[in-house]
Amino acid sequence: MSSRLLEVCVVVGASPKKLWEVCQAVDSHGSLEKVLLEPEVLHVLAPPFVSRPQAERKAGRSHWRRHHSFLRKKRKRRPSAVTAPIQDHFSGGDAANGREGSEDITVPKDIDLIALPQLCFPGGLQVTNVKREDQFHFLVFTDVFGNKSHGVVMQCYRPVQDWMSSCENGGKSKLFSAYGFCVISKYPYFTVLKDCLSCLLIKLRTCRFLDVEEKVKDFAAKLALVPIPPPGQLHLMFTLHHLTIELPSREDKDHPAVDLDLHLPFLCFRPQPLLQVLSCLLQEQRVVLFSADWARLTLVAEGLLLFLQPLSWQQPYVPVLAEGMLDFLMAPTAFLMGCHLCHFKEVAAETNDLILINIDNGSVSTSCSDTVDLPEIPSLAADCFTQRYQSLQVHFDLDQCLRVSCSDINDQRAQRRVWQRNLNHRIQGITTELIVNIFRDVSSHLNYEHRVFNSEEFLKSREPAERLFYKNVLETHIFHRFLRDRLNKKMDNFARLELSTRSEMQQIKASVEVPRRPTMQEIQARRTSSLLENRLINGQRMSLSNLVDDQTLNFQRIIMFDPAQRMPPKPVKVFQLPEFPETLSFHAVQSYYCELIQLLGKAINSVQIDNSSLLARYFYLRGFINLLCSRRLDALADFQTLHKTDTAIFPTQLVTRLVDSLMQEEQQQAKRRPELKRLILKVKTENEKPSVQLDDDIKKFELPRKNLDREEFVRCIQEGGIVKDVATIHRLFDAFTVGKSKQVNPELFKSFYTFWKETETEAQDVNLPTEVIDHLDHSECVYKLSSCVKTSHGVGKIGMTQKRLFLLPEGQPGFLEITMFRDLQEVKIASAPFLLVRIPSLRIRTSGRLEAFEANLKTETELWDLMVKEMWAGRKMADQHKDPQYMTQALTNVLLMDAVVGCLQTQRSICAASKLAYFDKIKHEVPMMVPKSTSETLKHKINPSLDLAEPQTVHVLLYTPGQLTCNDSKDEMNPKLWVALSGGRLVVFDAASWSMLQDSIQVGESQLNCMLGLVHEQVWIGSQDSVIYIIDTHSLTCNKQLTEHRYEVTGLTLDAGEQQSSLQTYSCSRDGTILQWDSSSLKVKRQFQLSCERLSSIHIHGDALWCCCGDSIVELRRSGTPQRRLLLPEHLRSSSSHFSSFIVIPEQGQLWTGLADSGDLYLWHTDGHEPSLEKISLTGCSGITCMIRVKDQIWVGCRGRSGVGGQCGSQLRGQLVVVDPQSHMVSKELQAHSDSIQTLCSAEDRYVLSGSARRDGKIAVWKVE
C-alpha cells in the first residue's frame, strides 16, 4: 500500500472541441438550452513528480531502479489517445510547442479513467450562462480484490472564453463550464483532501487559465510529499497556503483512519430509522441511499459502515452512482449504493425489494411500501443505543457558548478538530457497544479447536421475537467474516469491550467449564424485566433512563454503563511537517526530506524514553523518509529500532523489499553493523518460511451420519459444545460402548445430543417459586428436578444445584433444604413399604440432623444415588484440594449420567452411567485424605488450561503487584498472575479474584523459559526461539521484541539496587551469552560470554552475578570477570546430572543448589576460603526442578519418587518442600499436584504459587507462614 497521501490527481472536464461547438451554437441561436456534455479526462498527475538529474541517474542507474522497484509498482503507459486532448486543452491547441505536458503519463493501474469522468460529474457536465457555486463530493472505488481508494472531487466553474480568447472565431456569449479536480488516495482522508482542494481553489481563482496545469501539478507534487502517519496516536500537520491541515492516523492497522464527522447520520436520522438502516445492513439487504446533495451520500454511507465495526461490509459498495449507472441497481446481489434524490420515484417504480433511504428527510422505505418489513435489532440492544443517542451533544455551537471566540481561523479549526475527535470517539464507543450487545453471546457457541459455530443452539438461546433477525444475519458474508475473527481470537475493540464489560456472573461462567443453566440472579432479572414490560403494556409510564438504570434488568444481555467513559480517548501527539519547498526540483525535494529527517531526529531526542509508543512512530516515519532519500542503511537502522520498539506497526513487506534492494557495498556495510545484520538475517529467515495463512474455514455443527470410533466421538462431542475435556469424553465413550463394539452409532449419538440440548432448553424456561429463589445463592443453578415423589417430608420434587439438594412441596409454596453436599454423611438405596410390596428409595443422612431424609424415587432411585454420590465426592475433593474445578467436573459427570440414562432407556443404562462416576470411584479406590500440612497451607487451585481440550504444562509463573495509584481502570489496579503454557501461549489472571483476564496471548510459537516484571509497565519473557518478548501490562499486547540473543533465552534478572528511572536488566542464553540492558531504551549496555556447557539461569546479589551452568555454579563480577566456580561433586557427575536451580543467601554465606536427577539438596557454605558442602535429603523426591526464597524459608519444587508416596493411581505426583535455612531441616512437605512441579513464584511474600506439568497442569496457591 502507498505510504503517501496522494495517489493520483485527475482533472476532468469537457473537451475543447465540444466547448467550441457549444459556443458556436449559442452565438448562432442566441439562447442556451440545457446542454449536457460528455466529461473527459484532461490531465493526470501521479507521483513521482521529480527525478534525479541525468548525470546522477547514469551514475546510479541500477541503484535508482532498484530503489523504485519496491516503492511503487510498474505502471503501463497510457495510450497517446489520452494524452492528446490533454496537450491540446492546456496548450491552446498547439501540441508542438515543446511543453512539458507532451511527456507520456503514467497512471496507477487500479485507477479506472473510463468511469472516473462520470463519477466526477454524476449529474452530468452542464454549460451554463450563469456561474455556479463551487462544490465538493466524495467517491469510494473498490477493486475486484476489495481494496479501496478514496477520492474527493471539487467542481469549479470558469468562463469558457478564458481559453477561447486565443482561438480564432472565439465565442461572444458569456458561458461557464465546470472542471472537476479529483484527488485520489488509498486512505479515507475526506476532510483533509477537501481542505487541500479548497486551498487549490484559491490559487485557481487568481491565475490565468494557461497556468492551471502548473498550479495543479505544483499542488499534486506537494501532496505527494506528505507521508501517511503510522497507526497509533501520532498525527501529522502541514501548512498549505496558510491553512493548517491535520492528518489523523489510524487507530490500528486493522481499522481505517476516521477523517469525517461521524455524527452526520445522527443529524439525518432519528434513533428508530437509524437502527432500521443498521439492521438492513447487518442483514445484507439491497440498500440505496438518496440525497439531493451528492456530498452527503458518501459521508453518510462511510459513517454507517464505520458504525458496524468490527463487522466489515463485504458486498458491492458504490456510494455515488452517476446518472448513466442506474442499471447497477438491478444487480441481484446485496449492495450499498447512492443516488440523487431526483431518481427516487423512478427507482422505486422500476425495482423490487430495495431498501430506499432518504437521507434528506431521514425516512426508510422499500420500493414496494412506505414501511420496512424486516426484523429489527433486538429490543434491549436497541433501547440502550437509543438512550446513548439521546444523550449525545452533536452541536458544536452549543459546546462553544462558554468559550472565547477565535480571531485566527487555524485556532478555530483546531478547536473544532478536538471537539470532533472527542465526539467521534464517543460515537464509536456507542456503536461498538451496540454491536457487542447484539453479538455478545456468539463466543459461548464457538468451538475454537475445531472452528465450529453451533448456529442452531445460538438461535435457540435467543428470544423468540429476535430469532428471525439473527437467522438472517447468520447467513450473511458480513457475519461470516466476523465469525472468522472471533475464531482467530482477534483482539479488537469488540473483544476488548466485551471482555471488560462482562458481569461478575459472566466472568464466573467463563472461568469454569459448566453446562449452561440460568442462575437465580438471571431468573430474578428475567422476572423483573417481565413485570416492567407488563407495566408498560398496561399504560404505566416509566422513563427509559429508569428502565435501563435498573441493575437487575438486562443483567446478562446489555452493558449497563457508558463505554466511552470506560475507554477514554487516548491523547494525541501532533508532528508539524516542514514548509513545502518553493520549487519542486530534485534538490529542493531532497532538502525538504533532509529537513524532515532532522525534525524527526529532534522529536526522537525530546521524547521521554518510557514513551516507546511515540518513539516507534517517529522511527517509522524517519525510516520511510530515509528510504525516499535513498539512505537505505539509515532506513534499515530506523526499522530495526522500530522492530525492537513496536512490532505491531513494523512494515514487513517494505523492509523485505528494502533488504532485497541493497547493493553489494551496502550489504557489506550492513554486515559490519550487528543490529542490521540481525534484522537482515531475521527478514531472510522469515521469507524462507512457508507463509502461514489464517484459517478462514468455519464449520456448522452437523450430527454424524456414520459410526463413530473414539477419536471421531471426541471431535463430535467437542464440536457440539457438550464437553471439552478429552478424559471425560473418553469415559462417556466407554459408557456408550459397554459390552459392545467400540463404536457409537449415529442414532445413539443423535438421541444423546437431542436429550442434552432439550434439557438445556427446558432449564432456561424453568419456573421456580419465589421462595426457592430467595433461599438459593445468586450464583446457584438448578440442574436437576425429579418427578413428583413421596418423601419423609411429604410429597414434592427434589431439586439439585451445584451446592445442595432441596425439596419443593407439592401443592403449596415452600422450600425445604435437604442437605448441602459438603454436609453429607451417608447416601444409600433402601426400600420403603407400599401396600404389599417394597419400592426402592434413596436415604440421605446429613451431619447435624438425627433424622434421615428418604425419598421414594422408584425407577429414578439408582440414577439419583449415582448423582448424589458423585456430587458428594466432588464436593469433598474440591474442599480438600481447594480446587473448585473438582465440583464443576463432578457436576458435568452428573449431567452426562442423566443424559446417558435418558437416551438409552434400557436396563443397562445405570451400568453405563456408572462409568461416569469418576470421583466416587476415586473415593473408594484411593484414600482421599489430604495431609494436614497440605490442607492448612493450600489456599486455592487454578486451572489455566480451562478452555483447552487437555491440560498443558505450566512452564513459568510470574506475579506482578497491583497499582494503588492507578486511575485508568479497575483491572489495572489489581495484581496479575502471568502463566506461560506450551507453544508460546500466555494466560493472564486477576490475582485478586483469580478470574481470567486474558485467555490467550500468543508470544511466538516456542516454549517460554522465563519471565520478569518491570515496575508496572512491562513483562519481559524469554523464549526458546532466542527472542525476548515484551508485554505491555495495560493493553496486554506484545509489540516489542529484543533479538540480540542467538540461542534460547534461559534467564532474566533485575538489578534491584539501581535507580527506578534506569533499571538494569540482565538476560542470558543457553550458549553462555549474558547481556546487560537499559530497560528504558531497550539497548544493550554490556555483553560478556561465559564458557559453560549450558547456562540455565542467573541471579544478582550485591555486586555479584550468579550463574547456573549445568555442572557448576559461577560467580561473576559486574564486569563479567569470573570470581569463583563451584563444581558439581565428583561422585555426582554423570551425563544426566546437572544443577537445575540454586538460591544465594549472601548474608548467611549460603548457596543452596538442587539437581535435576537427585532428591537431595546441596548446601554450600561460601564464607570460608574453601567452600564446604552439606547434603539435605528430601523424602519421596526423585529430582529438584525449581526453588525460591520467601521470607526466611526456601521452597523447593520436586518430582515425586515412585513407590514412596509419589503415586496417585498411575500418575506421578509433584511435591513441594519447605526448608528452614537456619536449621537446615525440612519444615513442611506439601502435595497438591499429580505431576512434577515445574515452576514457583512468590506473591508479595504472602503466597507461593506452584505450577505443574501437563498431566496435572494446574496452579496451586500456598499460604506463607
CSV table of C-alpha atoms in Angstrom, one decimal, residues 330-469:
chain,number,residue,atom,x,y,z
A,330,MET,CA,-30.8,-4.2,-11.0
A,331,ALA,CA,-28.0,-6.3,-9.6
A,332,PRO,CA,-29.4,-9.4,-7.9
A,333,THR,CA,-26.9,-9.4,-5.0
A,334,ALA,CA,-26.9,-7.3,-1.9
A,335,PHE,CA,-25.3,-3.9,-2.2
A,336,LEU,CA,-25.0,-0.4,-0.8
A,337,MET,CA,-25.3,2.3,-3.4
A,338,GLY,CA,-26.2,6.0,-3.5
A,339,CYS,CA,-28.3,8.0,-6.0
A,340,HIS,CA,-29.5,11.6,-6.4
A,341,LEU,CA,-32.9,12.2,-4.9
A,342,CYS,CA,-34.4,13.1,-8.2
A,343,HIS,CA,-34.3,9.4,-9.2
A,344,PHE,CA,-36.2,8.3,-6.1
A,345,LYS,CA,-39.6,7.7,-7.8
A,346,GLU,CA,-38.0,6.2,-10.8
A,347,VAL,CA,-36.0,3.7,-8.8
A,348,ALA,CA,-39.0,2.9,-6.6
A,349,ALA,CA,-41.2,2.2,-9.6
A,350,GLU,CA,-38.8,0.1,-11.6
A,351,THR,CA,-37.2,-2.1,-9.0
A,352,ASN,CA,-38.3,-4.7,-6.4
A,353,ASP,CA,-37.1,-5.4,-2.9
A,354,LEU,CA,-34.9,-2.4,-2.5
A,355,ILE,CA,-34.4,-0.6,0.8
A,356,LEU,CA,-34.7,3.1,0.0
A,357,ILE,CA,-33.2,5.5,2.4
A,358,ASN,CA,-33.9,9.2,2.1
A,359,ILE,CA,-31.0,11.0,3.9
A,360,ASP,CA,-32.6,14.4,3.5
A,361,ASN,CA,-35.8,13.7,5.4
A,362,GLY,CA,-34.5,10.7,7.4
A,363,SER,CA,-37.0,8.2,6.1
A,364,VAL,CA,-36.6,4.5,5.4
A,365,SER,CA,-38.9,2.6,3.0
A,366,THR,CA,-38.9,-0.1,0.4
A,367,SER,CA,-39.6,0.0,-3.4
A,368,CYS,CA,-42.9,-1.7,-2.6
A,369,SER,CA,-44.0,0.0,0.6
A,370,ASP,CA,-43.6,3.0,2.8
A,371,THR,CA,-42.6,0.8,5.6
A,372,VAL,CA,-39.8,-1.8,6.0
A,373,ASP,CA,-40.9,-5.3,6.8
A,374,LEU,CA,-37.6,-6.6,8.1
A,375,PRO,CA,-36.7,-8.0,11.6
A,376,GLU,CA,-35.5,-5.2,13.9
A,377,ILE,CA,-32.4,-5.1,16.0
A,378,PRO,CA,-33.1,-6.9,19.4
A,379,SER,CA,-35.0,-4.5,21.6
A,380,LEU,CA,-32.6,-4.5,24.6
A,381,ALA,CA,-29.7,-3.5,22.5
A,382,ALA,CA,-31.8,-1.0,20.6
A,383,ASP,CA,-33.1,0.6,23.8
A,384,CYS,CA,-29.6,1.0,25.2
A,385,PHE,CA,-28.5,2.6,21.9
A,386,THR,CA,-31.5,4.9,21.9
A,387,GLN,CA,-30.6,6.2,25.3
A,388,ARG,CA,-27.0,6.8,24.3
A,389,TYR,CA,-28.2,8.6,21.1
A,390,GLN,CA,-30.4,10.9,23.1
A,391,SER,CA,-27.5,11.8,25.5
A,392,LEU,CA,-25.2,12.9,22.7
A,393,GLN,CA,-24.3,16.5,22.2
A,394,VAL,CA,-23.8,16.8,18.5
A,395,HIS,CA,-23.9,20.6,18.0
A,396,PHE,CA,-20.5,22.4,18.1
A,397,ASP,CA,-22.0,25.8,18.7
A,398,LEU,CA,-23.6,24.7,21.9
A,399,ASP,CA,-20.2,23.5,23.1
A,400,GLN,CA,-18.6,26.8,22.2
A,401,CYS,CA,-21.1,29.0,24.1
A,402,LEU,CA,-18.7,29.5,27.1
A,403,ARG,CA,-15.5,29.7,25.0
A,404,VAL,CA,-13.6,32.7,23.8
A,405,SER,CA,-14.1,33.5,20.2
A,406,CYS,CA,-11.1,32.7,18.0
A,407,SER,CA,-9.6,35.5,15.9
A,408,ASP,CA,-7.4,33.1,13.9
A,409,ILE,CA,-9.0,30.6,11.6
A,410,ASN,CA,-6.4,27.9,12.3
A,411,ASP,CA,-7.1,28.2,16.1
A,412,GLN,CA,-10.8,27.9,15.4
A,413,ARG,CA,-10.2,24.8,13.2
A,414,ALA,CA,-8.1,23.3,15.9
A,415,GLN,CA,-10.9,23.7,18.5
A,416,ARG,CA,-13.3,22.1,16.1
A,417,ARG,CA,-10.9,19.2,15.4
A,418,VAL,CA,-10.6,18.5,19.2
A,419,TRP,CA,-14.3,18.6,19.6
A,420,GLN,CA,-14.9,16.4,16.6
A,421,ARG,CA,-12.3,13.9,17.7
A,422,ASN,CA,-13.9,13.5,21.1
A,423,LEU,CA,-17.4,13.2,19.6
A,424,ASN,CA,-16.2,10.6,17.1
A,425,HIS,CA,-14.7,8.6,19.9
A,426,ARG,CA,-17.9,8.7,21.9
A,427,ILE,CA,-19.9,7.7,18.9
A,428,GLN,CA,-17.6,4.8,18.1
A,429,GLY,CA,-18.0,3.7,21.7
A,430,ILE,CA,-21.7,3.8,21.4
A,431,THR,CA,-21.9,1.9,18.2
A,432,THR,CA,-19.3,-0.7,19.4
A,433,GLU,CA,-21.5,-1.1,22.4
A,434,LEU,CA,-24.5,-1.7,20.2
A,435,ILE,CA,-22.6,-4.5,18.2
A,436,VAL,CA,-21.4,-6.0,21.5
A,437,ASN,CA,-24.9,-6.1,22.9
A,438,ILE,CA,-26.2,-7.8,19.7
A,439,PHE,CA,-23.4,-10.4,19.4
A,440,ARG,CA,-22.2,-10.8,22.9
A,441,ASP,CA,-23.3,-14.4,23.3
A,442,VAL,CA,-21.8,-15.6,20.0
A,443,SER,CA,-18.5,-16.6,21.7
A,444,SER,CA,-20.2,-19.1,24.0
A,445,HIS,CA,-21.4,-21.1,21.0
A,446,LEU,CA,-17.9,-21.4,19.4
A,447,ASN,CA,-15.6,-24.3,19.4
A,448,TYR,CA,-12.2,-22.8,18.8
A,449,GLU,CA,-10.2,-26.0,18.4
A,450,HIS,CA,-12.5,-27.4,15.6
A,451,ARG,CA,-13.6,-23.9,14.3
A,452,VAL,CA,-17.3,-24.7,14.7
A,453,PHE,CA,-20.1,-22.3,15.3
A,454,ASN,CA,-23.2,-24.0,16.6
A,455,SER,CA,-25.8,-21.7,14.9
A,456,GLU,CA,-28.8,-23.8,15.9
A,457,GLU,CA,-28.1,-23.7,19.6
A,458,PHE,CA,-27.3,-20.0,19.3
A,459,LEU,CA,-30.7,-19.3,17.7
A,460,LYS,CA,-32.4,-21.4,20.3
A,461,SER,CA,-30.8,-19.2,23.0
A,462,ARG,CA,-32.4,-16.1,21.5
A,463,GLU,CA,-35.7,-14.7,22.5
A,464,PRO,CA,-38.4,-15.9,20.1
A,465,ALA,CA,-39.1,-12.4,18.8
A,466,GLU,CA,-35.4,-12.0,17.9
A,467,ARG,CA,-34.7,-15.3,16.1
A,468,LEU,CA,-35.7,-14.2,12.6
A,469,PHE,CA,-33.3,-11.2,12.8
